[in-house]
XYZ file of C-alpha atoms in Angstrom:
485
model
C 124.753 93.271 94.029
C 121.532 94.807 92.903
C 121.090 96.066 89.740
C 119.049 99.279 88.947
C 118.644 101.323 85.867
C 116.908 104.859 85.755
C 115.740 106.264 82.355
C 114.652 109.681 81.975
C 114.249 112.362 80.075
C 116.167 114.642 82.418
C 118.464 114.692 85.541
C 119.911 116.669 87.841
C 122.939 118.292 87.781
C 122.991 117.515 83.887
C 119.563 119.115 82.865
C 116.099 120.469 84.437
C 113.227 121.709 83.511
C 111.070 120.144 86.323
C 110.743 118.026 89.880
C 111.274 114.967 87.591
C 115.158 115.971 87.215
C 115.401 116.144 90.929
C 113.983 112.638 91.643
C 116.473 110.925 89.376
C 119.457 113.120 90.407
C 118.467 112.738 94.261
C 117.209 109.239 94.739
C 120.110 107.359 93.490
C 122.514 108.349 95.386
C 120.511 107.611 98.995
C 120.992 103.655 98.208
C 123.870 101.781 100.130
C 126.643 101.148 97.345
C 127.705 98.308 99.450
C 124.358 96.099 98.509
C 123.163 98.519 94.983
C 124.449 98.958 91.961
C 122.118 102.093 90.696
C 123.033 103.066 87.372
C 121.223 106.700 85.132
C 120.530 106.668 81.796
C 119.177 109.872 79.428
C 120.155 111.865 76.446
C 122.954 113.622 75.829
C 121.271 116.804 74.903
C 123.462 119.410 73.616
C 122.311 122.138 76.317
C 123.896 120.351 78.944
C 126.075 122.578 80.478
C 129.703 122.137 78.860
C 131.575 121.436 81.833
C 129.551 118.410 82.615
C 129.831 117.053 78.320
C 133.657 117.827 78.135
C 134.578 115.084 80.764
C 131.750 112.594 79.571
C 134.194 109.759 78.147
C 133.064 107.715 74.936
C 131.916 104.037 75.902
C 131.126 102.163 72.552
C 128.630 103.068 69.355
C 126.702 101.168 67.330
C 123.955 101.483 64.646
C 119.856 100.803 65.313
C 117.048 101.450 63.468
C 113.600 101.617 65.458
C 110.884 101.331 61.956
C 110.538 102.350 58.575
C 110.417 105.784 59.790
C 114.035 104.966 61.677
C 116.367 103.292 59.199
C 119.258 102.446 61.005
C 121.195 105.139 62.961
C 123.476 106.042 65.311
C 123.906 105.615 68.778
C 126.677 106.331 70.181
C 127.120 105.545 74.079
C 128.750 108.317 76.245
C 129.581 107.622 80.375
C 130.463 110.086 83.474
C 130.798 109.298 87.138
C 129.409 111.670 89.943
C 128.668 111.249 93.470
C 129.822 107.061 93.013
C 126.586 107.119 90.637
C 127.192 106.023 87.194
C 125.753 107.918 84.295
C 124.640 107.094 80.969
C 123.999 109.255 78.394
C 122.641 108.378 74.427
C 124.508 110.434 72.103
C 122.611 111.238 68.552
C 123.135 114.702 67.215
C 120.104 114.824 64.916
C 118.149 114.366 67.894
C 119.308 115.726 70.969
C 120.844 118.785 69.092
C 119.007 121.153 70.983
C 118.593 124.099 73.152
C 115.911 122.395 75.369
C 115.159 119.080 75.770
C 111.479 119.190 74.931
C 110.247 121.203 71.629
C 107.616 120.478 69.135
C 105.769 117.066 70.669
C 105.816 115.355 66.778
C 109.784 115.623 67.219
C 110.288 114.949 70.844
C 107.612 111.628 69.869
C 110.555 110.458 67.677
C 113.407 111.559 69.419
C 112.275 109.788 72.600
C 110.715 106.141 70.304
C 114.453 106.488 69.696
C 115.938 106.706 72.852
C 113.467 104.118 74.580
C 115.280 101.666 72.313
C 119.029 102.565 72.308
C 118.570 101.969 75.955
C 117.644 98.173 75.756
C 119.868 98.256 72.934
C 122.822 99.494 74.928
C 123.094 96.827 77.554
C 124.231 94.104 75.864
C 126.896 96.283 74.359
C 128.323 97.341 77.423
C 127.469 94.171 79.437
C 125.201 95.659 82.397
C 122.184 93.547 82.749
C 119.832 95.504 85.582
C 117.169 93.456 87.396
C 114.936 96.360 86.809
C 114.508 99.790 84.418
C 112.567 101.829 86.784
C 111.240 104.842 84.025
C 110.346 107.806 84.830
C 107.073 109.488 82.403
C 106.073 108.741 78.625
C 109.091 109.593 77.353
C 110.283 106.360 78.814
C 106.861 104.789 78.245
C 107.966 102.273 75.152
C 111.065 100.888 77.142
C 108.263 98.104 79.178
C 106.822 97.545 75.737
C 109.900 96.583 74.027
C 110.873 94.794 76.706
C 107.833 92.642 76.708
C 107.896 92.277 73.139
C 110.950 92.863 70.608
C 113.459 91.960 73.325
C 112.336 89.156 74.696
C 113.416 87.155 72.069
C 117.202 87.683 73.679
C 118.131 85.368 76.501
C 119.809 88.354 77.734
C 116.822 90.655 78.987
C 114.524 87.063 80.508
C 113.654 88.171 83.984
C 114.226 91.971 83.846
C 111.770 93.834 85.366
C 110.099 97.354 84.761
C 108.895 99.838 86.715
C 106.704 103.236 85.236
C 106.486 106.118 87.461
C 103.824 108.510 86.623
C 105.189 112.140 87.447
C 102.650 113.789 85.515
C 99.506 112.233 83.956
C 98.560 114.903 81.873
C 101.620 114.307 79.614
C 101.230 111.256 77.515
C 102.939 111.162 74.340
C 99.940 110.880 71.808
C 100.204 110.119 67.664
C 98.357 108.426 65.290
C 99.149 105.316 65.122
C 100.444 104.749 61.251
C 102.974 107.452 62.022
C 104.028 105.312 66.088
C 104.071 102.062 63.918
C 106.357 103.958 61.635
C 108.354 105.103 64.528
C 108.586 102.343 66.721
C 108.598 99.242 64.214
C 106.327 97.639 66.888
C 103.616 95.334 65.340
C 99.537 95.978 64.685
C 98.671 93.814 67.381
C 100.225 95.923 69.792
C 97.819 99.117 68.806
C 94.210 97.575 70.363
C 92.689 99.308 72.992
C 93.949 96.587 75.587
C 97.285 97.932 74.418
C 98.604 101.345 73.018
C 95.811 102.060 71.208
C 94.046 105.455 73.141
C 91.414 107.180 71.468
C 92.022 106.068 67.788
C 95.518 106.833 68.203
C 99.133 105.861 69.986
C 100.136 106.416 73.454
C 103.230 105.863 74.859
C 102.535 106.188 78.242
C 99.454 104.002 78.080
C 102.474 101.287 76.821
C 104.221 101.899 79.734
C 101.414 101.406 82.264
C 100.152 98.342 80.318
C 103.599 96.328 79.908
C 105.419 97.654 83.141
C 105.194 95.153 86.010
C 104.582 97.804 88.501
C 103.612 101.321 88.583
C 104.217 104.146 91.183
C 103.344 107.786 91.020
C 104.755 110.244 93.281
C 102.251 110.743 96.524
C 99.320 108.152 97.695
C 96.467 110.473 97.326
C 97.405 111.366 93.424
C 97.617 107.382 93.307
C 93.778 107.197 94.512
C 92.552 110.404 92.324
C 94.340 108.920 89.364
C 91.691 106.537 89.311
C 89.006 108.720 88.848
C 87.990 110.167 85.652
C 88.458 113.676 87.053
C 92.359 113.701 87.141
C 92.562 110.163 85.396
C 92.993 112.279 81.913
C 91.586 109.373 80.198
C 93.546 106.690 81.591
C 91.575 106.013 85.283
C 89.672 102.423 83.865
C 93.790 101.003 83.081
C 94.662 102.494 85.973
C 91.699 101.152 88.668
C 92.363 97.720 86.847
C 95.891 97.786 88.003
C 95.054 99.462 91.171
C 97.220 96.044 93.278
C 99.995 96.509 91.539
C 100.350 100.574 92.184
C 101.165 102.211 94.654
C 102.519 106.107 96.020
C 105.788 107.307 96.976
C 106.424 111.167 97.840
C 109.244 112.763 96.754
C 112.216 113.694 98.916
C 114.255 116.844 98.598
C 118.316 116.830 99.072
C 118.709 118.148 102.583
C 122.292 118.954 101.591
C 121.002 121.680 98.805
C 117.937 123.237 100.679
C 119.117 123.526 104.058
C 118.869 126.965 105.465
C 121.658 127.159 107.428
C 124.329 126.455 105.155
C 122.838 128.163 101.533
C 124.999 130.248 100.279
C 122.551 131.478 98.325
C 120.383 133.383 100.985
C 121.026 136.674 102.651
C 121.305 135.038 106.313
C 121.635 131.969 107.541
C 119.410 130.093 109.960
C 117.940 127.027 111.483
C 114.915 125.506 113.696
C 116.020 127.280 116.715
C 117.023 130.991 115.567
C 114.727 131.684 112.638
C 112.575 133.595 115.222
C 115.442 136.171 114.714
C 117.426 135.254 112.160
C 114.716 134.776 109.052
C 113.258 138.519 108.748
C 116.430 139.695 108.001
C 116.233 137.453 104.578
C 112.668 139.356 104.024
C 114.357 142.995 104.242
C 117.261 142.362 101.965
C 114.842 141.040 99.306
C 112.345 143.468 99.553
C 114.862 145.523 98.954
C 116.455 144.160 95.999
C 113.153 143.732 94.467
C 111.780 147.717 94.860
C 108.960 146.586 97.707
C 108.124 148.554 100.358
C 111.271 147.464 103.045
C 108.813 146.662 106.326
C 109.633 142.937 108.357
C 105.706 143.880 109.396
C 104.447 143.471 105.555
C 103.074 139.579 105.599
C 105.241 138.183 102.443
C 103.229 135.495 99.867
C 105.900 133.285 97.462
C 104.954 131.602 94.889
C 107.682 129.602 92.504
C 105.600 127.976 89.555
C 105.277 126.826 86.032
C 102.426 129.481 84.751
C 100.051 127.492 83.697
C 96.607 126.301 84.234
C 97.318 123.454 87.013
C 98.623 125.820 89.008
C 95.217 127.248 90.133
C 96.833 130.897 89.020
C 93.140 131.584 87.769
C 91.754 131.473 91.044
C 94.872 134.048 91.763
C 93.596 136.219 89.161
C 90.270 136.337 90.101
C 90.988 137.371 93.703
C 93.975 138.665 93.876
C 93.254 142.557 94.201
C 92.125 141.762 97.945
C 94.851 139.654 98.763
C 97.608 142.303 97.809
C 96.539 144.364 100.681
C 98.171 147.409 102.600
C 99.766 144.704 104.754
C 100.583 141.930 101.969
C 103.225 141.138 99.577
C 103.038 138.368 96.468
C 106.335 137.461 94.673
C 106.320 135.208 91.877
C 108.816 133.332 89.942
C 108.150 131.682 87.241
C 107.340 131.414 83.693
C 104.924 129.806 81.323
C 101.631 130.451 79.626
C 101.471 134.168 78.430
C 97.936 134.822 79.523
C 99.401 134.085 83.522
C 103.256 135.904 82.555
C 101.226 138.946 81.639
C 98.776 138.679 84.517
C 101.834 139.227 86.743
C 103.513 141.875 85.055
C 99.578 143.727 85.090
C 99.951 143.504 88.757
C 103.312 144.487 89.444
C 102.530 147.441 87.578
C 99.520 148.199 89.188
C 100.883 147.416 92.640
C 104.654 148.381 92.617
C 105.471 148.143 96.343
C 103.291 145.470 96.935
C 103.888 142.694 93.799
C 106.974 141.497 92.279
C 106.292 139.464 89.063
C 110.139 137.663 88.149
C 109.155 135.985 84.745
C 112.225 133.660 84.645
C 113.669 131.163 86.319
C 116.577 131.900 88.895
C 117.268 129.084 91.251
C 119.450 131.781 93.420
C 116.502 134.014 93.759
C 113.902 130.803 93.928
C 116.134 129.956 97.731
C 116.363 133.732 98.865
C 112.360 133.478 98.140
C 112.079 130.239 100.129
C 114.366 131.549 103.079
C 112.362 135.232 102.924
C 108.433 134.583 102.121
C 106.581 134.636 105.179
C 104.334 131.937 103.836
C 104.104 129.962 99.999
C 101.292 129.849 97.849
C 99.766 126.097 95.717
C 96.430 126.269 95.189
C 96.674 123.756 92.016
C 94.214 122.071 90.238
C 95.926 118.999 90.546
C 99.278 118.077 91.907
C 100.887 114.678 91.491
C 103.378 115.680 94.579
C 105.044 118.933 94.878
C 108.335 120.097 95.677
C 107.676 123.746 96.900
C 105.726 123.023 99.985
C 108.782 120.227 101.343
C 110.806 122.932 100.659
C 109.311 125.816 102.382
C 108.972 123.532 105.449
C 112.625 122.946 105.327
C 113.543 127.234 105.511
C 110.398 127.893 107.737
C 107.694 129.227 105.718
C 104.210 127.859 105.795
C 102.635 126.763 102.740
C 98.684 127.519 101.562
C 97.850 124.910 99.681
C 94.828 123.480 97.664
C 93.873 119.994 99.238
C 94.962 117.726 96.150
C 97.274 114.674 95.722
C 100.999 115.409 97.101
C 100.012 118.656 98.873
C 96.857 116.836 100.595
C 99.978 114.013 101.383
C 102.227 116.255 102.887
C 100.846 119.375 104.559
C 98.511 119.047 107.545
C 95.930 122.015 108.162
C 96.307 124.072 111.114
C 93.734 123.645 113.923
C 93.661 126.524 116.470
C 91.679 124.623 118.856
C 94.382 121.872 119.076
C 97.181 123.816 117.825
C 98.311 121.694 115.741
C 99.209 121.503 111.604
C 101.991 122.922 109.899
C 100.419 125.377 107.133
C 96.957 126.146 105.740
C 94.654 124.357 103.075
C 91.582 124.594 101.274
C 89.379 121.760 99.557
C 87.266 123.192 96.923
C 88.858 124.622 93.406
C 87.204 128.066 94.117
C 89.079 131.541 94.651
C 86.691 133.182 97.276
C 87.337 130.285 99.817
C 91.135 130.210 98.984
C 91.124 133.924 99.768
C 89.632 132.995 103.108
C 91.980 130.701 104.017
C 94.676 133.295 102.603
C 92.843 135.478 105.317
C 93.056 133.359 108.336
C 96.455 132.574 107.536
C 97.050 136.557 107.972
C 94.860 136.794 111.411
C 97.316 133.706 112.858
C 100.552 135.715 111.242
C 99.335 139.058 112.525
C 97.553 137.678 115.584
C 99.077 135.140 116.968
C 102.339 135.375 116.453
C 102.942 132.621 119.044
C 100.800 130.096 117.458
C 102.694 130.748 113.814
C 105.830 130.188 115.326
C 104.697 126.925 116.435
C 103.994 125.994 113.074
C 106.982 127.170 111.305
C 108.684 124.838 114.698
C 106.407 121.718 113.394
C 107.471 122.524 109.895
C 110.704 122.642 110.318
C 110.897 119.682 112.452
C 109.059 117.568 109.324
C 111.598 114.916 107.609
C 111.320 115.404 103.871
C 114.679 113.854 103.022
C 115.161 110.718 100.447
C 115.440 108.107 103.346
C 112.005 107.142 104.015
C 111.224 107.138 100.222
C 113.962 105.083 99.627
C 112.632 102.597 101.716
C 109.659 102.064 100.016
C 111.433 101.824 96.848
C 113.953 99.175 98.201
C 111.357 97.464 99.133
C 109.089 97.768 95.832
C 112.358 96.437 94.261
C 112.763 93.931 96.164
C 109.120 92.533 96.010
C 109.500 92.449 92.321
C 112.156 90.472 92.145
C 111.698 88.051 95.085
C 114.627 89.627 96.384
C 115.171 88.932 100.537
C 115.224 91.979 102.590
């Protein structure tokens, strides 16, 4: 049997805040059991909903300290079972106490030095010894560095591998380094630039992509820009120097939860061969609920996002009086930076019947949004992979998307001339030629209604599922290990 270990910082069912909670709640469970043992491990925050924590079942405790900023505490080891995947989950009340998992970054710093350690810690304790920790973002970053270093003077961790996947670069958990030697208990030599040492100060993820023995991030192309200084936020010389052993896997989405004709979350169901007649209906019934004008002609725009600046929401603002025109709609979900939050709510005032601004975040109306939206807006900055454009494949809306890591990876610009692609893109950060491509997209919808049929059929047809990732991760794992295939 093979032995696998996920840590995170979040996981679906138990808690999300972003596409990292769907990766370790979804890719688990596609391994055979028969040959894979595939185990999750993350914090037992308190905000996990209470019908999940009132059936977790106590496992063991102990006391650890991490540094003279950790005396010895404890850790207190809590299991559940789900799907036939095994979950862990580190109990500490002084630190995941909470009402979201992240907060103020000097806390979630410690919280996290913490948790990277109890999880090493843990396996001894309740004797599973994984062949590899595959961690998931710098809140996992220290668990390769202990590893390496602290743990390796147990006979019980010799040969365990690591893998660090990068879901987001721009997140790196950065202190000065008296307070992470404080923290961590990890010695000087370990804080040189070669090392965790990043500017003067302490990164954790920078540990992780040092000690880890491979790394993956979440599409090739963001595995190629990474290396640049552009979108390598300061990290692109350790990354090009361990270019060989890196490599990109896109993310999969659970066909089982976004599947358009069994949601029960959508107005009317659907599928590849009777959206031509079945989909508008979805459109009415939530323009509708959300006080637009009720017209199947009105060409509908979604966008579900975090408001904030990788989005490429500035470029939105700075053009978005001519895309709301007599024949368009924009609905947005989402919340985020106040500057964007209020942009939206500016609009929807401004243009009642034609923009819907939804500050929250409502996975119901999210899938009635996928299953109604004509077509789904991503003109981001940068964007490791993406979830929203696999999804809006899967329920038959075309995506508009900005040419960049996982949305370059995954959508493939339509060509008139061929007729071919399944959505629309655009190469250059710069609003005036994402409003022309916003344009065309409306000449094909209005135009050629043929033609956009054709590549809502190619869309839908597109396999976005967990299998073919899996495979490359089966095989990453068993490369590192040596392991037969």
């Amino acid at each position: 049997m093979k032995k696998i270990l996920f840590a995170a910082s979040e996981c679906v069912p138990f808690i999300k805040t972003g596409g990292l909670a769907d990766v370790c709640g979804a890719l688990p469970k596609e391994f055979d059991p028969q040959y894979w043992d595939i185990r999750v491990v993350i914090p037992n925050y308190s905000c996990i909903p209470e019908h999940f924590r009132s059936q977790f079942e106590y496992v063991t405790h102990f006391y650890m300290g991490t540094g003279s900023y950790i005396p010895s505490k404890y850790v207190g080891v809590l299991k559940y079972e789900l799907d036939g995947i095994t979950y862990y989950f580190i109990d500490n009340k002084e630190y995941f106490d909470c009402f979201s998992p992240y907060g103020n970054i000097r806390q979630d710093i410690e919280k996290f030095c913490f948790f990277d350690k109890a999880v090493l810690s843990m396996l001894p304790v309740i004797g599973f010894q994984p062949d590899i920790i595959h961690c998931h973002d710098w809140e996992t970053g220290l668990i390769p560095v202990y590893l390496k270093n602290e743990f390796q003077g147990d006979m019980f961790f010799w040969g365990m591998k690591s893998v660090m996947t990068i879901h987001n670069l721009k997140f790196q958990g950065v202190w000065d380094i008296k307070t992470m030697r404080g923290l961590t208990g990890l010695p000087a030599s370990l804080f040189t630039p070669d090392k965790l040492e990043y500017k003067k100060d302490a990164n954790m993820l920078k540990g992780g992509l040092v000690y880890a023995d491979y790394i993956t991030t979440v599409s090739d192309s963001y595995a190629n820009e990474i290396q640049t200084e552009y979108y390598g936020e300061g990290l692109n010389g350790l990354l090009s120097a361990r270019h060989y052993d890196m490599q990109g896997i896109v993310n999969g989405i659970d066909y089982q939860v976004y599947n358009p004709a069994t949601d029960n979350k959508i107005y009317c169901n659907y599928d590849a061969e009777s959206f031509r007649k079945k989909k508008v209906n979805n459109k009415l019934k939530l323009q509708e609920d959300l006080g637009l004008n009720v017209d199947k002609k009105k060409y509908m725009i979604g966008l579900i996002s975090r408001l904030t600046d990788q989005k490429g929401l500035d470029l939105i603002n700075f053009v978005i009086d001519r895309i709301v025109d007599d024949f368009t709609q924009l609905v947005v979900i989402g919340t985020g930076e106040g500057q964007y939050e209020n942009m939206f709510r500016y609009y929807a005032w401004k243009y009642p019947d034609r923009v819907s601004a939804n500050i929250c975040y409502s996975d119901d109306l999210a899938h009635k949004l996928y299953a109604s939206a004509d077509a789904f807006l991503m003109p981001s900055r940068f964007e490791p992979c993406g979830l929203t454009q696999l999804i809006s494949f899967r329920y038959g809306t075309v995506p508009i998307v900005r040419e960049t890591g996982g949305l370059k990876d995954t959508v493939v610009p339509y060509n008139e001339y061929e007729n071919t692609g399944d959505g629309f893109s655009f190469s250059n950060y710069n609003g005036e030629e994402m409003l022309s491509v916003i344009n065309y997209s409306k000449h094909i919808f209005f135009d050629k209604k043929k033609q956009w049929n054709q590549i809502i059929d190619r869309g839908m047809a597109k396999d976005f599922s967990w299998k073919s990732s899996k495979c490359r991760y089966e095989n990453l794992y068993n490369y590192l290990k040596g392991w037969p295939v």
